[in-house]
Amino acid sequence: MRTFSAKSLALLLCLLLRSHASAQTPFSGTPAIEQSLNKLTVLGSVLMIAAHPDDENTAILAYYARGRHMRTAYLSLTRGEGGQNLIGPEQGDLLGLIRSQELLAARRIDGAEQFFTRAIDFGYSKTPEETFEKWGRERILSDVVWVIRRFRPDVVILRFSGTPRDGHGHHQVSAILGKEAFFAAADRSRFPEQLKYVEPWKARRLLFNTFSFTRDQEKEAAAVPGRIEVDTGAFNPVLGVSYSQIAGMSRSMHRSQGMGVSQRPGPTRQFLVPVAGDPPSKDAFDGIDTSWDRVPGGADIGRILEEAVRTFVPDHPERTIPLLVKAHPLIAALHDPWAVAKLRELNEAVALCAGLWLDADADTYAVVPGGTLDINYTALNRSQFPLALDSLTLEGMGSDSRTGAHHAALEPNQPVNAHLKFTVPAGEPYSQPFWLREPKHGDTYTISDQRLIGLPEDPPLLALHFAIEAGGVSLDLVRPVRHRYIDRVEGEQERALVVVPRVALNLPQDVVLFPNGSARKVEIEVSAQVPKVSGDVRLALDSGWSADPVSRAFSQAEAGLEQPLTFDVKPAPGPDPPAWLRGVARVGDREIGVGMQVISHPPLPPLTVFPPAVVKLVRANVQVTAHKVGYVMGAGDEMPDAIRQLGCAVTLLTPSDLEQRDLSEFDVIVTGVRAYNTRADLRANLPRLLDYVRNGGTLIDQYNVTDRNLVPMGPYPFTVSHARVSVEEAPVAFTNLGNPLLSKPNEITQKDFEGWVQERGLYFASEWDPKYQTVLESHDPGEKPLAGGMLYTRYGKGVYIFSGYSWFRQLPAGVAGAYRLFANMLSAK
Ligand SMILES: [Zn+2]
């Protein structure tokens, strides 16, 4: 085996580990020290692989990380962009950003690390073939190989089998690629470009963490030879909980998917079956040396650190420091990836034992390129062990400079603090998450810097290295520079630094529909991020389109102010392919073409993104006869804005509206996605809605999932099923040409089914009363035609429509044909 260049290795691990520097666990004091001392003695690692946030077996992660003190990680192929969001309107990229943070929050509890590939969750996929086609098999395989080579697991655990039994194509692919990567990671000839940074890695064994949905499957699983068992219900007396309980807390962090679960104590049997490598007999780590003996020259270190564990006194953690300090130079002298990781853990263990508080607090969280930060740093030794602050080094934003710090003794409980100034380079880019910086490559992210691939989030923009002297050795302790502030309700809060533009251009809409040839007003909001900023904004348009005026000036005295600028945009003649409008602000000699959005879902940290100031312009011929639309928002969707684009007035209906308001003022009432699943008031007022239809109204129900909350919808019975059409290009047949939905007022043609995104539809009806007419038929390749995606019936003087076609995706994406068909639904009489 080749030896590592200590420098390149240190660089890589630094990138890897820095993002966890601020990780706070729910465990502090003695449990935290016990965890960290024990972990120092264990040199074993395990990587779990699956497809989505929430696929991971958190109990297994917690058991290995917190119980066995292994370096433990979860590789999720995707960030979960394609799912539904239960806590807000964010979809796609933004939902992926939220889920990434939810996973990190979960990992802080279960003690594991988190990785991702470049794959995007594009929605439900029925087959691995479709998934491979969208992602590119080699591309995602290379990422799994990269994470294995970088993390160097002894044991790899697959969450899925790689067969149709897993269901979702992404699930199958995670296991197929996991198996392939297990071998490819060890092969120098595979992905040799990665060897600039990492060495090939041969994990010892590959296991499959089985799951059984039925009794038969459980019987079958029990018969698999070589199956081993893990009891994640085992109690950890130091932490005061079992690993399954930790898993319950961790899993409840998946708030956007509503994964809140109980923390049930007691035994929980989990099973692992061998897939490749040498099979275990009883334990996943059978035959793997997870002690310091596995590193040449490590035996002495192991003895010292075991003594540290053995002699640890909770009342006097500082008494453990001399042993840690004794091990420090021995570890530092080793040339092994384990040494880099363990040295960092050891430094943090000393900090825990000394109650050492290190902080780097900037005067603001948002700074512009060329701006300055005033950083207040503090070092506080809360023990009797003699420590000193030797030097400080700022790292990040092009800086790697030692600051003018002085040697200062850290007297017990006496803070040492001072200020330092930092000027952000003029060319510093805005802090867009690294995977969103470059245009996507189909359903994968483009990430040019190989070293960033796999990371869950950006490393901190700026970090302060404290060189702390303890017992004659210098410990490098890194803290991200953050902004700390007091919220009168929430108490002390902190925010990560972000580099922001001087002004942000926010466009209230992603899509502007031009239902005919007339000009429409487009508004751009200029939001100042610094005081005293002025300039002008112009619209860059595709040829044939024009804006009046060409540009508008703005001037703002204070940061945080917003100024709306309105332009009349006139479309190119004739329905063309969608065009694009780009907003460009000029401030001094700088051009700015981005907006800024802060996503706030406490307790997750606020997340800042800089979407390009771009709007899709859709020129379509759409007529609609409905004027007043009532909308019953369900799980959250962007349909009300989309319907307003058609020129309708949309009112969001509240529980009291549903109960008391005279609904006859509405031409049509639309229920949002999963409205019957999520709103008890809607379920309770179904009879009023049916009366509304009987008296001449139109009611449109979108998809709802089959769950215990779902009541029978519509005036006549029909059954909602799991049937879906997940291929967005799947042909759609018109089976009922006489139905008004296909002709009034817009004549629907096959062209209207072009350019759809993500899927055709989901949770179609499987059986229905003969009083319903079906209108369309569609199906995934090789499957039976599904007619239950659109049901239509007249009831009394009105019309009822159920549709599982995914309007909530198509309309916000600006699919012209979907607008035309939905306009017909709104206009149905
Ligand atoms: Zn999944």
XYZ file of C-alpha atoms in Angstrom, residues 3 5 77 143 176 201 203 269 295 307 329 358 375 386 388 403 485 507 528 562 585 589 614 697 730 736 765 795 818:
29
model
C 1.896 5.919 1.894
C 1.126 12.515 1.397
C -27.840 9.030 -3.015
C -19.715 9.196 -6.461
C -27.099 -2.163 -7.175
C -10.194 1.168 -0.575
C -13.974 -2.636 2.640
C -34.077 -6.976 16.674
C -2.079 1.101 12.755
C -6.078 4.153 30.473
C 2.695 13.543 19.724
C -13.854 28.870 22.095
C -14.720 39.308 14.703
C -3.153 25.120 32.845
C -2.610 28.959 27.060
C -3.425 36.991 12.939
C -27.472 37.404 18.639
C -39.095 38.123 -8.688
C -31.021 46.450 -0.363
C -37.501 46.729 -0.657
C -29.049 45.423 -11.525
C -19.330 49.003 -11.829
C -34.829 34.801 -14.035
C -70.874 25.110 -8.728
C -45.863 8.625 -21.215
C -63.857 10.560 -24.603
C -58.715 6.246 -9.042
C -74.231 16.492 -10.338
C -51.283 21.882 -18.658
